[in-house]
Coordinates of C-alpha atoms and ligand atoms in Angstrom, one line a residue:
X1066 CA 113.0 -127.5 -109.6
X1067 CA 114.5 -129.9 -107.3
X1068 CA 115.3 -128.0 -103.8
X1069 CA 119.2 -129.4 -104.0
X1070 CA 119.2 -127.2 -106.7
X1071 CA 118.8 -123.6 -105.1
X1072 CA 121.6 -121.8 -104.4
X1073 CA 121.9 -122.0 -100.3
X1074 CA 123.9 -118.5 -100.5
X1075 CA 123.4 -116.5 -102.9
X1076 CA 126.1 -112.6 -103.1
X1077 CA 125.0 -110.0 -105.3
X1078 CA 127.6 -106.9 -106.6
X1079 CA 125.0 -104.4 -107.2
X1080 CA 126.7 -102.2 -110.2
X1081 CA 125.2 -99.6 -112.6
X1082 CA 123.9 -97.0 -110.5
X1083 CA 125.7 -94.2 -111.9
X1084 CA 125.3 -95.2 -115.6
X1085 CA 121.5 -95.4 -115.3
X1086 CA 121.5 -92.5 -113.7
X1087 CA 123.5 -90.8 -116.5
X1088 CA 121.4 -92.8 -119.3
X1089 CA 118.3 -90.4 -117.9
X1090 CA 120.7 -87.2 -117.7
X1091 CA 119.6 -87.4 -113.8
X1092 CA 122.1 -87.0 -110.7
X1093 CA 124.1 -89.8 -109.9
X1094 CA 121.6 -90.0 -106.5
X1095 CA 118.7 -90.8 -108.2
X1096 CA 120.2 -93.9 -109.6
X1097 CA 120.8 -94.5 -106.2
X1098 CA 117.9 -94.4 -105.3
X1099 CA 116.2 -96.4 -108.2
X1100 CA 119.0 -99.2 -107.1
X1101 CA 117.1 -99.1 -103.6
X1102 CA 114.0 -100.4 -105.0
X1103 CA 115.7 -102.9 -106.8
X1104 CA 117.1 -104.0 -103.2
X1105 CA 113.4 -104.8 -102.5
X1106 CA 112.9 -106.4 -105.1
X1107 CA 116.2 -108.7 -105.1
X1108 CA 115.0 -109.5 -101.5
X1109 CA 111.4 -110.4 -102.5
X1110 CA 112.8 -112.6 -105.1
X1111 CA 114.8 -114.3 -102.9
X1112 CA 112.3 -115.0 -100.2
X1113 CA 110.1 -116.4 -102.7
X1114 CA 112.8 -118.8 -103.8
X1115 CA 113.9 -120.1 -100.5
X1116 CA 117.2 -118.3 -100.5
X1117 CA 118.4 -118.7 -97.1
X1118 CA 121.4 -116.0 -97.1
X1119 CA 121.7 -113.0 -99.3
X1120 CA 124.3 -111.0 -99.4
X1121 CA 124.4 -107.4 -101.5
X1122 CA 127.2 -105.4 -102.0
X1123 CA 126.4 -101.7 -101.1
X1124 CA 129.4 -100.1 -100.3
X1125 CA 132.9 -100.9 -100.7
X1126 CA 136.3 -100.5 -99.0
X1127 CA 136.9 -98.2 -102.3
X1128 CA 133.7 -96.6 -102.6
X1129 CA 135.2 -93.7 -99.8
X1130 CA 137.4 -92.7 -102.6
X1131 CA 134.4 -91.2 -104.7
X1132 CA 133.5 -87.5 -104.1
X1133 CA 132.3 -86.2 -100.6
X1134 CA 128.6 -85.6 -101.9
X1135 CA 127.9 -89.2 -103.3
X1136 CA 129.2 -90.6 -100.5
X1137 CA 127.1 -88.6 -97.9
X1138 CA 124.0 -89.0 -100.4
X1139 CA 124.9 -93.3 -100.1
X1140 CA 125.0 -93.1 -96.4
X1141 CA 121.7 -91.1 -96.2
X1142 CA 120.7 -93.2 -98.3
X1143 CA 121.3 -96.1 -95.9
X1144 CA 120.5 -94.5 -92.7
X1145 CA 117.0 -93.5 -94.3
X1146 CA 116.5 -97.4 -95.2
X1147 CA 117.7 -98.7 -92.1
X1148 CA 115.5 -96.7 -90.1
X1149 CA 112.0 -96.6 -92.4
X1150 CA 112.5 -100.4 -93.9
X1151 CA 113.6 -102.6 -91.8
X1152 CA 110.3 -103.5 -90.2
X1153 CA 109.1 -104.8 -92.9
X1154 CA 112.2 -107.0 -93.3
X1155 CA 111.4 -107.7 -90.0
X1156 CA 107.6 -109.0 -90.6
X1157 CA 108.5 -111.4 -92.8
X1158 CA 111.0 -112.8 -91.0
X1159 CA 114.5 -111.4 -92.4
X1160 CA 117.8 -111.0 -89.9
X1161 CA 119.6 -108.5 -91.0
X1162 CA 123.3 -109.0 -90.8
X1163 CA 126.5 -106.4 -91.8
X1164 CA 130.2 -107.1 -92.7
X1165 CA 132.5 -104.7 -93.1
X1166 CA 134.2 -101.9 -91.4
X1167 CA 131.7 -99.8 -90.0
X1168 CA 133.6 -98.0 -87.7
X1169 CA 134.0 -95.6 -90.5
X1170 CA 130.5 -94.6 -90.5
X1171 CA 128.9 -91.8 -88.2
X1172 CA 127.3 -92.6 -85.0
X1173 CA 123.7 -92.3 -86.5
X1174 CA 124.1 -94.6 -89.2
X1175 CA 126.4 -97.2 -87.1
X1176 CA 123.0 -96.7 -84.4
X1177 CA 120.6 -97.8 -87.2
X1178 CA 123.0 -101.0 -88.1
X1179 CA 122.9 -102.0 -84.1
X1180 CA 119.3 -101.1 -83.9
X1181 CA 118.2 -103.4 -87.0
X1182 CA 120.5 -106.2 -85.9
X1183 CA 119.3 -106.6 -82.2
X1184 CA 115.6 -106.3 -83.8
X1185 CA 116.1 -108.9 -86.5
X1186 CA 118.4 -111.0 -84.6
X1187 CA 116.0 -113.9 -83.3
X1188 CA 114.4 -114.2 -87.2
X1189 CA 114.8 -117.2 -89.3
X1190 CA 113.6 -117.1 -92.8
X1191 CA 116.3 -115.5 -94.6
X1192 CA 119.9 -113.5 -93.2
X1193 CA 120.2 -110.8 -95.4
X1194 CA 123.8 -109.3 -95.1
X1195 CA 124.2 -105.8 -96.0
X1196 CA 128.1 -105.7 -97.0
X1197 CA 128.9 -101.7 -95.9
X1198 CA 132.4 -100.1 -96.7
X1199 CA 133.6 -103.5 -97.1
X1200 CA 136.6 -105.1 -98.7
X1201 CA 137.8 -109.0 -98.8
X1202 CA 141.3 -107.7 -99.0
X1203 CA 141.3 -105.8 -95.8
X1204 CA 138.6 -108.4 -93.7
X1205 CA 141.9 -111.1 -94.6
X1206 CA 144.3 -109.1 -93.7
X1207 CA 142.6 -108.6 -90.3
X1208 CA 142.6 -111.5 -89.9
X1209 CA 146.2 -112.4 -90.1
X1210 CA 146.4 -109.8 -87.7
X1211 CA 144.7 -111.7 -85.2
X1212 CA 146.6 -114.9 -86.3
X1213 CA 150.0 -113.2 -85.7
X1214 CA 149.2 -111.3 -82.7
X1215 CA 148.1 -115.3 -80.8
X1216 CA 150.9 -116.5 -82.4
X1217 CA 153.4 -114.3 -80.8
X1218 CA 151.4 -114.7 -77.4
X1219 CA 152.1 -118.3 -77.6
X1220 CA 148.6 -119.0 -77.8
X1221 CA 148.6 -120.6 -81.5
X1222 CA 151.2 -122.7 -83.6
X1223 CA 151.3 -121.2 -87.2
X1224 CA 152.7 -124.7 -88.3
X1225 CA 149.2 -126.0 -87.8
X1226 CA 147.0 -123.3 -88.7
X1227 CA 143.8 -124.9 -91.0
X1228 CA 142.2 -123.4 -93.5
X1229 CA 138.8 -123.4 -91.3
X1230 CA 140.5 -121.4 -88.8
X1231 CA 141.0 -118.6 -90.7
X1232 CA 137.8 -118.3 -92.0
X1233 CA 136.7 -118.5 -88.5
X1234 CA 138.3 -115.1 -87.9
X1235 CA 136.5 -113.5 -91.3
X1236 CA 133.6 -111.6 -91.1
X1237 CA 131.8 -114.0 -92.5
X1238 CA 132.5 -116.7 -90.4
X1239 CA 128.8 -117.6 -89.3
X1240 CA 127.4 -117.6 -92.8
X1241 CA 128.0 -120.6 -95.9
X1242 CA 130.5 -119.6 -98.4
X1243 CA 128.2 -118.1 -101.4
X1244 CA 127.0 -120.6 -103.9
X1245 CA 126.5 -117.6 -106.6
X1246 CA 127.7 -114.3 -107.1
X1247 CA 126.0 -111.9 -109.4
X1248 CA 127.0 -108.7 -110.8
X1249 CA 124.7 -106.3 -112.6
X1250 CA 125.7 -103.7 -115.1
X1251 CA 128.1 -106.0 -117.3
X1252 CA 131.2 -105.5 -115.4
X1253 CA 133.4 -109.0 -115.4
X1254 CA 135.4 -108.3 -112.0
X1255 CA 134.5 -109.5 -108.3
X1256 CA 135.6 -105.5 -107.1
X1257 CA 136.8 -107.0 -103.6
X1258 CA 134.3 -108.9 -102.6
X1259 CA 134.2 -112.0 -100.9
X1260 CA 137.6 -113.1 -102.3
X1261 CA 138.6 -116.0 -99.9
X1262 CA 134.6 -117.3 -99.4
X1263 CA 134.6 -117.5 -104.0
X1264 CA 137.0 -120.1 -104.1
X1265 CA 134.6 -122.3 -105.6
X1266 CA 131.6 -120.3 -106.0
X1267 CA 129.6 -120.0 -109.4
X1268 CA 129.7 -116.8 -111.2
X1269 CA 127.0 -114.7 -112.9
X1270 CA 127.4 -112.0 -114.8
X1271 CA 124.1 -109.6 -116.0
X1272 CA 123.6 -107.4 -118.5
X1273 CA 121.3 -105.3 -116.6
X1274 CA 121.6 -102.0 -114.6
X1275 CA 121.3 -102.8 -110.7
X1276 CA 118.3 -100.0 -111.0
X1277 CA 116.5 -102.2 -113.8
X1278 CA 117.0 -105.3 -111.9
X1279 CA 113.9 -107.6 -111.0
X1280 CA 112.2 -110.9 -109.8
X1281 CA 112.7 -112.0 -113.7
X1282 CA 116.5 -111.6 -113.4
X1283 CA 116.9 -113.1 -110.4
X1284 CA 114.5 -116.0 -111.9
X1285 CA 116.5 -116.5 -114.9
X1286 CA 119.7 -116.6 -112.5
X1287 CA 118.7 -119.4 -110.3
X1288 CA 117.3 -121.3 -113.3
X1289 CA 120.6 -121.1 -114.7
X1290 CA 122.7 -121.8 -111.8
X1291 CA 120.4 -125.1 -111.5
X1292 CA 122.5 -126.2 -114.8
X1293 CA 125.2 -126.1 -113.7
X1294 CA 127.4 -129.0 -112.4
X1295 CA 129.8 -128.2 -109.1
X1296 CA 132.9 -130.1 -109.2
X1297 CA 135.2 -128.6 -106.4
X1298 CA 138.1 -129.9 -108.2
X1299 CA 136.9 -133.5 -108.1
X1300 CA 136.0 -136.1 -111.2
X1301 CA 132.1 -135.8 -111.7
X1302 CA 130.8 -139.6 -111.3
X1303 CA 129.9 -141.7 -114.5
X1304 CA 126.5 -141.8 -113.8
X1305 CA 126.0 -138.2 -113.1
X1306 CA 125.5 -138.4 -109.3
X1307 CA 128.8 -136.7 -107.4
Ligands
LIG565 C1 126.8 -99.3 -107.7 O1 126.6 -98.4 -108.7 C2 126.6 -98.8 -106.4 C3 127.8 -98.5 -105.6 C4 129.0 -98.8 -106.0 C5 127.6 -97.8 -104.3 P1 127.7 -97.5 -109.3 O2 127.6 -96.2 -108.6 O3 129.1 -98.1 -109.2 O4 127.3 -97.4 -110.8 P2 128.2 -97.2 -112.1 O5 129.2 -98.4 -112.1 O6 128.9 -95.9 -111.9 O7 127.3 -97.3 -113.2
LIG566 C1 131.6 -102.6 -106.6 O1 131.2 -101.7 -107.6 C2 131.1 -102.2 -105.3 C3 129.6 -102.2 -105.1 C4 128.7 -102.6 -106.0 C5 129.1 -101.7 -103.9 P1 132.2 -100.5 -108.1 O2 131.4 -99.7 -109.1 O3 132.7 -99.7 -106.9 O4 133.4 -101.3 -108.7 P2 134.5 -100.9 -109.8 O5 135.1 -99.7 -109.3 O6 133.7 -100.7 -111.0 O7 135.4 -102.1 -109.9
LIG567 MG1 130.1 -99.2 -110.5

């Protein structure tokens, strides 16, 4: 495969947890848990490929509205990976990154996500970005927060705001817009994520359970996305060449 051809960024929506689970009459945790391996495997996948950003959805704005006990079992979950797993990411070379609003979690998990981003900070392989109780909707509307407040400060005409300047104040400002979004589990829907950074990003859609999900997937995902011609609203070239 031609290098020009793997996606630079590559954002997964990791969905179908719960209906695994439920397939194996087990507890909704345990599908949790199975979709925890699967984040190993993703990342292994990726590594191998030459994927220089991944970003996975974990945890959503809206995920607080499910019940008290999944959402303490998800952020156990997390605080156990943090602290057991990121050395490994470490070794080969992974910097771990996090968008969203994490001022919503407890002090021990919000203690693991410092204590994996100061250790991972200097690595350059890959920049894994864990998105935690995060939503595009409310990273925007941040944003304009920011925008409004320096605009009645004086310090910034809204008549010549850019579209580069805004995305400077997103989360996501130091990483590439993603190239391809994935979601598992058959869903058709992007759930809040990374609504300003898709305008033009290619879509993928799986009919797989995130717990089920492996190096074959994301193989047949990147071969596919190879296909496929990015216009960005311009006329594709005669000769094939953009
Ligand atoms: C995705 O799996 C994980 C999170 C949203 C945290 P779900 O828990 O949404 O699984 P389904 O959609 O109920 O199958
Ligand atoms: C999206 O999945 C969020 C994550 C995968 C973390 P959801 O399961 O929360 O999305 P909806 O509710 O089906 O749209
Ligand atoms: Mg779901």
């Amino acid at each position: 495969m031609a290098p020009a051809a793997v996606p630079r960024h590559v954002a997964v929506i990791m969905d179908g947890n719960g209906r695994w689970a439920k397939a194996r009459g087990k507890p909704v945790v345990m599908g949790h848990r199975a979709g925890a391996e699967a984040v190993r495997r993703c990342v292994k996948a990726a590594l191998s490929t030459g994927i220089r950003f991944l970003t996975l959805y974990a945890f959503s704005s809206e995920n607080w509205k499910r019940n008290t006990g999944e959402v303490a079992d998800l952020t156990s979950l997390l605080r156990f990976y943090l602290r057991h797993k990121v050395a490994e990411l470490h070794e080969q070379n992974v910097r771990l990154e996090f968008i969203g609003d994490l001022t919503r979690f407890d002090d021990g998990l919000r203690a693991e996500i410092d204590r994996a981003r100061t250790l991972t900070a200097r690595n350059g392989r890959m920049t894994l970005i864990l998105a935690l109780s995060y939503g595009a909707r409310q990273d925007m509307v941040m944003a304009a927060r920011r925008l409004a407040e320096a605009a009645m400060r004086g310090e910034i005409d809204p008549a010549r705001m850019t579209e580069e300047e805004f995305g400077d104040l997103l989360q996501t400002s130091a990483f590439p817009d993603p190239d391809l979004i994935v979601r598992t589990s058959g869903e058709q829907r992007l759930s809040n994520f990374l609504l300003w950074e898709s305008a033009y990003t290619e879509l993928a859609f799986v009919d797989v359970l995130w717990p089920d999900f492996d190096e074959s997937h994301f193989a047949a995902l990147i071969a596919d996305y190879a296909g496929r011609e990015r216009r960005f609203g311009k006329r594709p070239d005669p000769d094939g060449a953009l």
